[in-house]
Amino acid sequence: MVKKLKSAYFYGKHDLRVEETPAPQPGPKEVLIQVKACGICGTDVHIYEGDKGAAEVTPPTILGHEFSGVVAKTGSEVTNFREGDRVCIDPNCYCGSCDYCRSGEVHFCGNMIGYGTTVNGGFAEYCVVKESQVYRLGENTSFEQGAMAEPVACCLHGIDMCNLRPGHQVVIIGGGMIGLLMLQLAKLAGAAQTALLEPVEKKRAMGKKLGADICIDPLNEDVKAKLHEAGMNWVQTVIECAGRTSTMEQAIDLAGNKGTVMMFGLTKPEEQIAVKPYDIFRKELTLKASYINPLTQARALELIDKGRIDVESMVCKTIGLSGLADVLGNPGMRAEGKYIVIPEK
């Protein structure tokens, strides 16, 4: 008798079904992972809502690209892992032979495989992954922490692009998981002062705990006045993590002379922002965006395992596969913090 395993299949907008299917089997260069934890990402929400995420999704597909687990079986040609290893994955697999890959810009690979987007991912009890995408968890890293390695890796790529130097003043817009990770990375990069703009009191409190010098309620407080009171009169870096057109426009407005605006948050594909070219000219602003996590997974795991970054404080709850659709479809639940799916729960 073939053992049936539970997986959450995405069939289209607002259509997610938990089904039982036979256990997948690894090919010669693949690893079968028993998924222990899988984070719910904003990209998963965009896809669930029928929008385009970081990659094209062709239903039916198992979503979930932030996951960790235990190696359950290895293919005949796998040499670096064995059954029982505690691991996580980098979900973006590059071909290595297209023009982008051969030029070092692997994240624009024309033949990319995305676990949890273009192929089945981690919202399942088991997932098959190429050996090249598997990373061991450190001794001090839990499965829940390991599931957070991919978002940390994405944030690392964004921070790398920010021109952030020791002594800079940094404003973070949005105190969700990504904003709180960016806050910590900005401090590790040497930011002298950091401000977090977040309307939810609970998230502002978390930002303060994680080292923000000032936390501002942008809906009820004068942001510029508060920054001035704190002595933040030349903001060199603004990192937008809310994924709203209004906050992207605000980021451009708050950036000081020679400042860099990192538009990290993901909007709907059709949305547009109003930009005044004169303001960009007058302040010599640099506008940037950051796409996925090119080869930053190992650095993320090091930061997590060595306790240099807190990835647990923003997790509000763990749920089973049966609760996944509720979280994806409920902004109020997601506003409470990061949800982690435990497939066996």
CSV table of C-alpha atoms in Angstrom, one decimal:
chain,number,residue,atom,x,y,z
A,1,MET,CA,0.0,0.0,0.0
A,2,VAL,CA,1.4,3.4,-1.0
A,3,LYS,CA,1.5,5.9,1.8
A,4,LYS,CA,-0.6,9.0,1.2
A,5,LEU,CA,0.8,12.4,2.4
A,6,LYS,CA,-0.9,15.7,2.8
A,7,SER,CA,-0.1,18.7,0.6
A,8,ALA,CA,-1.8,22.1,0.1
A,9,TYR,CA,-2.4,22.6,-3.6
A,10,PHE,CA,-3.1,26.0,-5.1
A,11,TYR,CA,-5.6,25.7,-7.9
A,12,GLY,CA,-6.3,29.4,-8.6
A,13,LYS,CA,-7.4,32.6,-6.9
A,14,HIS,CA,-8.7,31.8,-3.5
A,15,ASP,CA,-8.7,28.1,-4.2
A,16,LEU,CA,-6.4,26.1,-2.0
A,17,ARG,CA,-7.1,22.5,-1.2
A,18,VAL,CA,-5.4,20.1,1.2
A,19,GLU,CA,-5.1,16.8,-0.6
A,20,GLU,CA,-3.6,13.4,0.0
A,21,THR,CA,-1.1,12.2,-2.6
A,22,PRO,CA,1.5,9.5,-2.9
A,23,ALA,CA,4.9,10.3,-1.4
A,24,PRO,CA,7.2,12.0,-4.1
A,25,GLN,CA,10.4,10.1,-4.9
A,26,PRO,CA,13.8,11.8,-5.4
A,27,GLY,CA,15.7,11.5,-8.7
A,28,PRO,CA,19.4,10.6,-8.8
A,29,LYS,CA,20.6,14.2,-7.9
A,30,GLU,CA,17.6,15.0,-5.7
A,31,VAL,CA,16.8,14.9,-2.0
A,32,LEU,CA,13.5,14.1,-0.4
A,33,ILE,CA,12.8,16.4,2.6
A,34,GLN,CA,10.3,15.8,5.3
A,35,VAL,CA,9.1,19.4,5.8
A,36,LYS,CA,9.1,20.5,9.5
A,37,ALA,CA,8.4,24.2,9.1
A,38,CYS,CA,7.4,26.5,6.2
A,39,GLY,CA,6.9,30.2,6.5
A,40,ILE,CA,4.0,32.1,4.9
A,41,CYS,CA,5.4,34.8,2.7
A,42,GLY,CA,3.9,37.9,1.1
A,43,THR,CA,4.5,36.3,-2.2
A,44,ASP,CA,2.3,33.4,-1.3
A,45,VAL,CA,-0.4,36.0,-0.4
A,46,HIS,CA,-0.1,37.7,-3.8
A,47,ILE,CA,-0.3,34.4,-5.6
A,48,TYR,CA,-3.4,33.4,-3.5
A,49,GLU,CA,-5.0,36.7,-4.4
A,50,GLY,CA,-4.5,35.9,-8.1
A,51,ASP,CA,-1.6,38.3,-8.6
A,52,LYS,CA,1.8,37.7,-10.0
A,53,GLY,CA,4.5,37.0,-7.4
A,54,ALA,CA,8.2,36.7,-7.9
A,55,ALA,CA,7.7,33.9,-10.5
A,56,GLU,CA,4.9,32.5,-12.7
A,57,VAL,CA,2.8,29.9,-11.0
A,58,THR,CA,0.9,27.3,-13.1
A,59,PRO,CA,-1.8,25.6,-11.0
A,60,PRO,CA,-2.1,23.1,-9.5
A,61,THR,CA,1.0,23.8,-7.6
A,62,ILE,CA,2.1,23.4,-4.0
A,63,LEU,CA,3.2,26.8,-2.8
A,64,GLY,CA,5.6,27.5,0.1
A,65,HIS,CA,9.3,28.5,-0.5
A,66,GLU,CA,10.5,29.2,3.0
A,67,PHE,CA,11.0,25.7,4.5
A,68,SER,CA,13.2,23.5,6.5
A,69,GLY,CA,13.1,19.9,7.5
A,70,VAL,CA,14.9,16.5,7.7
A,71,VAL,CA,16.4,14.6,4.8
A,72,ALA,CA,14.2,11.5,4.4
A,73,LYS,CA,15.8,9.9,1.3
A,74,THR,CA,18.6,10.7,-1.1
A,75,GLY,CA,19.0,10.0,-4.8
A,76,SER,CA,21.7,7.6,-6.0
A,77,GLU,CA,24.1,10.4,-7.1
A,78,VAL,CA,23.7,12.6,-4.0
A,79,THR,CA,27.0,12.9,-2.1
A,80,ASN,CA,26.7,15.8,0.3
A,81,PHE,CA,23.7,14.8,2.4
A,82,ARG,CA,22.3,11.7,4.1
A,83,GLU,CA,19.1,10.6,5.8
A,84,GLY,CA,18.5,12.4,9.1
A,85,ASP,CA,20.4,15.7,8.2
A,86,ARG,CA,18.6,18.8,9.3
A,87,VAL,CA,18.4,21.2,6.4
A,88,CYS,CA,16.7,24.1,4.7
A,89,ILE,CA,16.6,25.1,1.1
A,90,ASP,CA,17.3,28.0,-1.3
A,91,PRO,CA,14.1,27.8,-3.4
A,92,ASN,CA,15.6,29.5,-6.5
A,93,CYS,CA,17.6,27.1,-8.7
A,94,TYR,CA,19.6,28.6,-11.6
A,95,CYS,CA,20.6,26.9,-14.8
A,96,GLY,CA,24.2,28.2,-14.8
A,97,SER,CA,24.3,28.4,-18.6
A,98,CYS,CA,22.1,31.3,-19.8
A,99,ASP,CA,23.6,34.8,-20.4
A,100,TYR,CA,22.5,36.1,-17.0
A,101,CYS,CA,24.0,33.1,-15.1
A,102,ARG,CA,27.3,33.3,-17.1
A,103,SER,CA,27.5,37.0,-16.3
A,104,GLY,CA,27.0,36.5,-12.5
A,105,GLU,CA,23.5,37.8,-12.4
A,106,VAL,CA,22.0,34.5,-11.5
A,107,HIS,CA,18.7,35.7,-10.1
A,108,PHE,CA,17.7,36.8,-13.6
A,109,CYS,CA,18.2,33.3,-14.9
A,110,GLY,CA,16.0,32.6,-17.9
A,111,ASN,CA,15.5,29.0,-16.9
A,112,MET,CA,15.0,29.4,-13.2
A,113,ILE,CA,13.3,26.7,-11.2
A,114,GLY,CA,11.4,28.1,-8.1
A,115,TYR,CA,10.4,25.6,-5.4
A,116,GLY,CA,6.9,26.8,-4.3
A,117,THR,CA,6.3,28.8,-7.4
A,118,THR,CA,7.2,27.0,-10.7
A,119,VAL,CA,7.4,23.6,-9.1
A,120,ASN,CA,6.0,22.1,-5.9
A,121,GLY,CA,7.2,23.6,-2.6
A,122,GLY,CA,7.0,23.3,1.1
A,123,PHE,CA,3.3,23.5,2.1
A,124,ALA,CA,3.4,19.7,2.2
A,125,GLU,CA,4.6,16.9,4.4
A,126,TYR,CA,7.4,16.0,2.0
A,127,CYS,CA,9.1,17.9,-0.9
A,128,VAL,CA,11.7,16.8,-3.5
A,129,VAL,CA,14.5,19.3,-4.0
A,130,LYS,CA,17.7,19.3,-6.1
A,131,GLU,CA,20.8,18.6,-4.0
A,132,SER,CA,22.3,21.9,-5.1
A,133,GLN,CA,19.5,23.8,-3.2
A,134,VAL,CA,19.9,22.1,0.1
A,135,TYR,CA,21.8,23.7,3.1
A,136,ARG,CA,22.5,22.2,6.5
A,137,LEU,CA,21.1,23.9,9.5
A,138,GLY,CA,23.6,24.9,12.2
A,139,GLU,CA,23.6,23.2,15.6
A,140,ASN,CA,21.9,26.2,17.2
A,141,THR,CA,19.2,26.6,14.5
A,142,SER,CA,15.7,25.3,15.0
A,143,PHE,CA,13.5,24.2,12.1
A,144,GLU,CA,11.4,27.4,12.6
A,145,GLN,CA,14.5,29.5,12.4
A,146,GLY,CA,15.7,27.6,9.4
A,147,ALA,CA,12.5,28.4,7.6
A,148,MET,CA,13.3,32.0,8.0
A,149,ALA,CA,16.7,31.7,6.3
A,150,GLU,CA,15.2,32.5,2.8
A,151,PRO,CA,13.6,35.8,3.9
A,152,VAL,CA,16.8,36.8,5.6
A,153,ALA,CA,18.7,35.9,2.5
A,154,CYS,CA,16.4,38.2,0.4
A,155,CYS,CA,16.9,41.0,2.9
A,156,LEU,CA,20.7,40.6,2.7
A,157,HIS,CA,20.6,41.1,-1.0
A,158,GLY,CA,18.5,44.3,-0.5
A,159,ILE,CA,20.9,45.6,2.2
A,160,ASP,CA,23.9,44.9,0.0
A,161,MET,CA,22.3,47.2,-2.6
A,162,CYS,CA,21.6,50.1,-0.2
A,163,ASN,CA,24.9,51.9,-0.2
A,164,LEU,CA,24.6,51.8,3.6
A,165,ARG,CA,27.8,52.8,5.4
A,166,PRO,CA,28.7,52.9,9.1
A,167,GLY,CA,27.3,56.2,10.6
A,168,HIS,CA,24.4,56.5,8.2
A,169,GLN,CA,20.8,57.4,9.3
A,170,VAL,CA,18.3,54.8,8.2
A,171,VAL,CA,14.5,54.9,8.0
A,172,ILE,CA,12.6,51.6,7.7
A,173,ILE,CA,8.9,51.9,6.5
A,174,GLY,CA,6.8,48.9,7.7
A,175,GLY,CA,7.3,46.9,10.8
A,176,GLY,CA,6.3,43.4,9.6
A,177,MET,CA,8.7,40.5,9.5
A,178,ILE,CA,10.7,42.0,6.6
A,179,GLY,CA,10.9,45.4,8.1
A,180,LEU,CA,12.2,44.0,11.4
A,181,LEU,CA,14.8,41.9,9.6
A,182,MET,CA,15.9,45.0,7.6
A,183,LEU,CA,16.1,47.0,10.9
A,184,GLN,CA,18.5,44.4,12.4
A,185,LEU,CA,20.6,44.2,9.2
A,186,ALA,CA,20.9,47.9,9.0
A,187,LYS,CA,22.3,48.0,12.5
A,188,LEU,CA,24.7,45.2,11.7
A,189,ALA,CA,25.8,47.2,8.7
A,190,GLY,CA,26.7,50.1,10.9
A,191,ALA,CA,23.7,52.5,10.9
A,192,ALA,CA,24.2,55.1,13.5
A,193,GLN,CA,20.5,55.9,13.9
A,194,THR,CA,17.4,53.9,12.8
A,195,ALA,CA,13.8,54.9,12.7
A,196,LEU,CA,10.9,52.5,12.2
A,197,LEU,CA,7.6,53.8,10.7
A,198,GLU,CA,4.8,51.4,11.7
A,199,PRO,CA,1.1,52.1,12.6
A,200,VAL,CA,0.6,49.0,14.7
A,201,GLU,CA,1.6,49.5,18.3
A,202,LYS,CA,2.6,45.9,18.9
A,203,LYS,CA,5.0,46.0,15.9
A,204,ARG,CA,6.5,49.3,17.0
A,205,ALA,CA,7.2,47.7,20.4
A,206,MET,CA,8.9,44.9,18.7
A,207,GLY,CA,10.9,47.3,16.6
A,208,LYS,CA,12.1,49.0,19.8
A,209,LYS,CA,13.0,45.7,21.3
A,210,LEU,CA,15.1,44.9,18.2
A,211,GLY,CA,17.0,48.1,18.4
A,212,ALA,CA,15.2,50.9,16.6
A,213,ASP,CA,16.3,54.2,18.0
A,214,ILE,CA,12.9,55.8,17.3
A,215,CYS,CA,9.5,54.2,16.4
A,216,ILE,CA,6.9,56.4,14.8
A,217,ASP,CA,3.2,56.0,14.2
A,218,PRO,CA,2.9,57.4,10.7
A,219,LEU,CA,-0.9,57.7,10.8
A,220,ASN,CA,-1.1,59.8,14.0
A,221,GLU,CA,2.3,61.5,14.3
A,222,ASP,CA,4.2,64.0,12.2
A,223,VAL,CA,7.0,61.8,10.8
A,224,LYS,CA,9.4,64.6,9.7
A,225,ALA,CA,8.9,66.4,13.0
A,226,LYS,CA,9.7,63.2,15.0
A,227,LEU,CA,12.8,62.5,12.9
A,228,HIS,CA,14.0,66.1,13.4
A,229,GLU,CA,13.5,65.8,17.2
A,230,ALA,CA,15.6,62.6,17.1
A,231,GLY,CA,18.4,64.4,15.3
A,232,MET,CA,17.8,62.5,12.0
A,233,ASN,CA,18.1,65.4,9.7
A,234,TRP,CA,20.1,63.7,6.9
A,235,VAL,CA,18.5,60.3,6.2
A,236,GLN,CA,20.9,58.6,3.8
A,237,THR,CA,18.9,55.3,3.4
A,238,VAL,CA,15.1,54.6,3.4
A,239,ILE,CA,14.0,51.0,3.1
A,240,GLU,CA,10.3,50.6,2.1
A,241,CYS,CA,9.0,47.2,3.4
A,242,ALA,CA,5.2,47.8,3.3
A,243,GLY,CA,4.6,47.3,-0.4
A,244,ARG,CA,2.3,50.2,-0.8
A,245,THR,CA,2.4,52.9,-3.4
A,246,SER,CA,1.8,55.6,-0.8
A,247,THR,CA,4.7,54.5,1.4
A,248,MET,CA,7.0,54.2,-1.6
A,249,GLU,CA,6.2,57.8,-2.4
A,250,GLN,CA,6.8,58.7,1.3
A,251,ALA,CA,10.2,56.9,1.1
A,252,ILE,CA,11.3,59.2,-1.7
A,253,ASP,CA,10.1,62.2,0.2
A,254,LEU,CA,12.0,61.3,3.4
A,255,ALA,CA,15.3,60.5,1.7
A,256,GLY,CA,17.9,63.1,2.2
A,257,ASN,CA,20.5,64.5,-0.2
A,258,LYS,CA,22.5,61.7,-2.0
A,259,GLY,CA,20.1,59.2,-0.3
A,260,THR,CA,19.2,55.7,-1.5
A,261,VAL,CA,15.6,54.6,-1.5
A,262,MET,CA,15.2,50.8,-1.5
A,263,MET,CA,11.7,49.8,-2.7
A,264,PHE,CA,11.8,46.4,-1.2
A,265,GLY,CA,8.0,45.8,-0.6
A,266,LEU,CA,6.1,44.1,-3.4
A,267,THR,CA,3.1,45.8,-4.9
A,268,LYS,CA,0.5,44.5,-7.3
A,269,PRO,CA,1.9,44.3,-10.9
A,270,GLU,CA,-0.3,47.1,-12.3
A,271,GLU,CA,0.2,49.6,-9.5
A,272,GLN,CA,2.1,52.9,-10.2
A,273,ILE,CA,3.7,55.6,-8.1
A,274,ALA,CA,3.9,59.3,-8.7
A,275,VAL,CA,7.4,60.5,-8.8
A,276,LYS,CA,8.6,64.1,-9.2
A,277,PRO,CA,11.8,64.0,-11.3
A,278,TYR,CA,12.8,67.4,-9.9
A,279,ASP,CA,13.0,66.0,-6.4
A,280,ILE,CA,15.2,63.1,-7.6
A,281,PHE,CA,17.4,65.6,-9.5
A,282,ARG,CA,17.6,68.1,-6.6
A,283,LYS,CA,18.6,65.6,-4.0
A,284,GLU,CA,20.6,63.2,-6.3
A,285,LEU,CA,18.5,60.3,-5.1
A,286,THR,CA,19.2,56.7,-6.1
A,287,LEU,CA,16.0,54.6,-6.4
A,288,LYS,CA,16.5,50.8,-6.2
A,289,ALA,CA,14.6,47.6,-5.8
A,290,SER,CA,15.8,44.1,-4.8
A,291,TYR,CA,14.8,40.8,-6.4
A,292,ILE,CA,15.0,37.5,-4.5
A,293,ASN,CA,18.1,36.1,-2.9
A,294,PRO,CA,21.1,35.5,-5.3
A,295,LEU,CA,23.6,33.3,-3.4
A,296,THR,CA,23.0,34.8,0.0
A,297,GLN,CA,21.5,31.8,1.8
A,298,ALA,CA,24.7,30.6,3.4
A,299,ARG,CA,25.3,34.1,4.9
A,300,ALA,CA,21.7,34.2,6.2
A,301,LEU,CA,22.2,30.8,8.0
A,302,GLU,CA,25.4,32.0,9.6
A,303,LEU,CA,23.7,35.1,11.0
A,304,ILE,CA,20.9,33.0,12.4
A,305,ASP,CA,23.0,30.2,13.8
A,306,LYS,CA,25.4,32.6,15.5
A,307,GLY,CA,22.6,34.6,17.1
A,308,ARG,CA,23.4,37.8,15.2
A,309,ILE,CA,19.9,38.3,14.0
A,310,ASP,CA,16.6,37.5,15.8
A,311,VAL,CA,14.1,35.7,13.5
A,312,GLU,CA,11.8,34.4,16.1
A,313,SER,CA,10.3,37.4,17.8
A,314,MET,CA,8.2,38.3,14.8
A,315,VAL,CA,6.6,34.8,14.6
A,316,CYS,CA,3.1,35.0,16.1
A,317,LYS,CA,1.8,31.4,15.6
A,318,THR,CA,2.4,28.0,14.1
A,319,ILE,CA,-0.5,26.3,12.2
A,320,GLY,CA,-1.2,23.1,10.4
A,321,LEU,CA,-1.9,22.8,6.6
A,322,SER,CA,-5.6,23.0,7.3
A,323,GLY,CA,-5.3,26.6,8.6
A,324,LEU,CA,-3.2,27.9,5.6
A,325,ALA,CA,-6.1,29.2,3.5
A,326,ASP,CA,-7.5,31.1,6.5
A,327,VAL,CA,-4.2,33.0,7.0
A,328,LEU,CA,-3.6,33.6,3.3
A,329,GLY,CA,-7.1,35.1,3.0
A,330,ASN,CA,-7.2,37.1,6.2
A,331,PRO,CA,-5.1,40.4,6.4
A,332,GLY,CA,-6.1,40.8,10.0
A,333,MET,CA,-4.5,37.5,11.0
A,334,ARG,CA,-1.3,38.3,9.0
A,335,ALA,CA,-1.1,41.7,10.7
A,336,GLU,CA,-0.4,39.9,13.9
A,337,GLY,CA,2.9,38.7,12.7
A,338,LYS,CA,4.6,35.9,10.9
A,339,TYR,CA,2.8,32.5,10.6
A,340,ILE,CA,4.8,29.2,10.2
A,341,VAL,CA,3.1,26.1,8.8
A,342,ILE,CA,4.0,22.8,10.5
A,343,PRO,CA,2.7,20.3,8.0
A,344,GLU,CA,2.5,17.4,10.5
A,345,LYS,CA,0.5,19.5,12.9
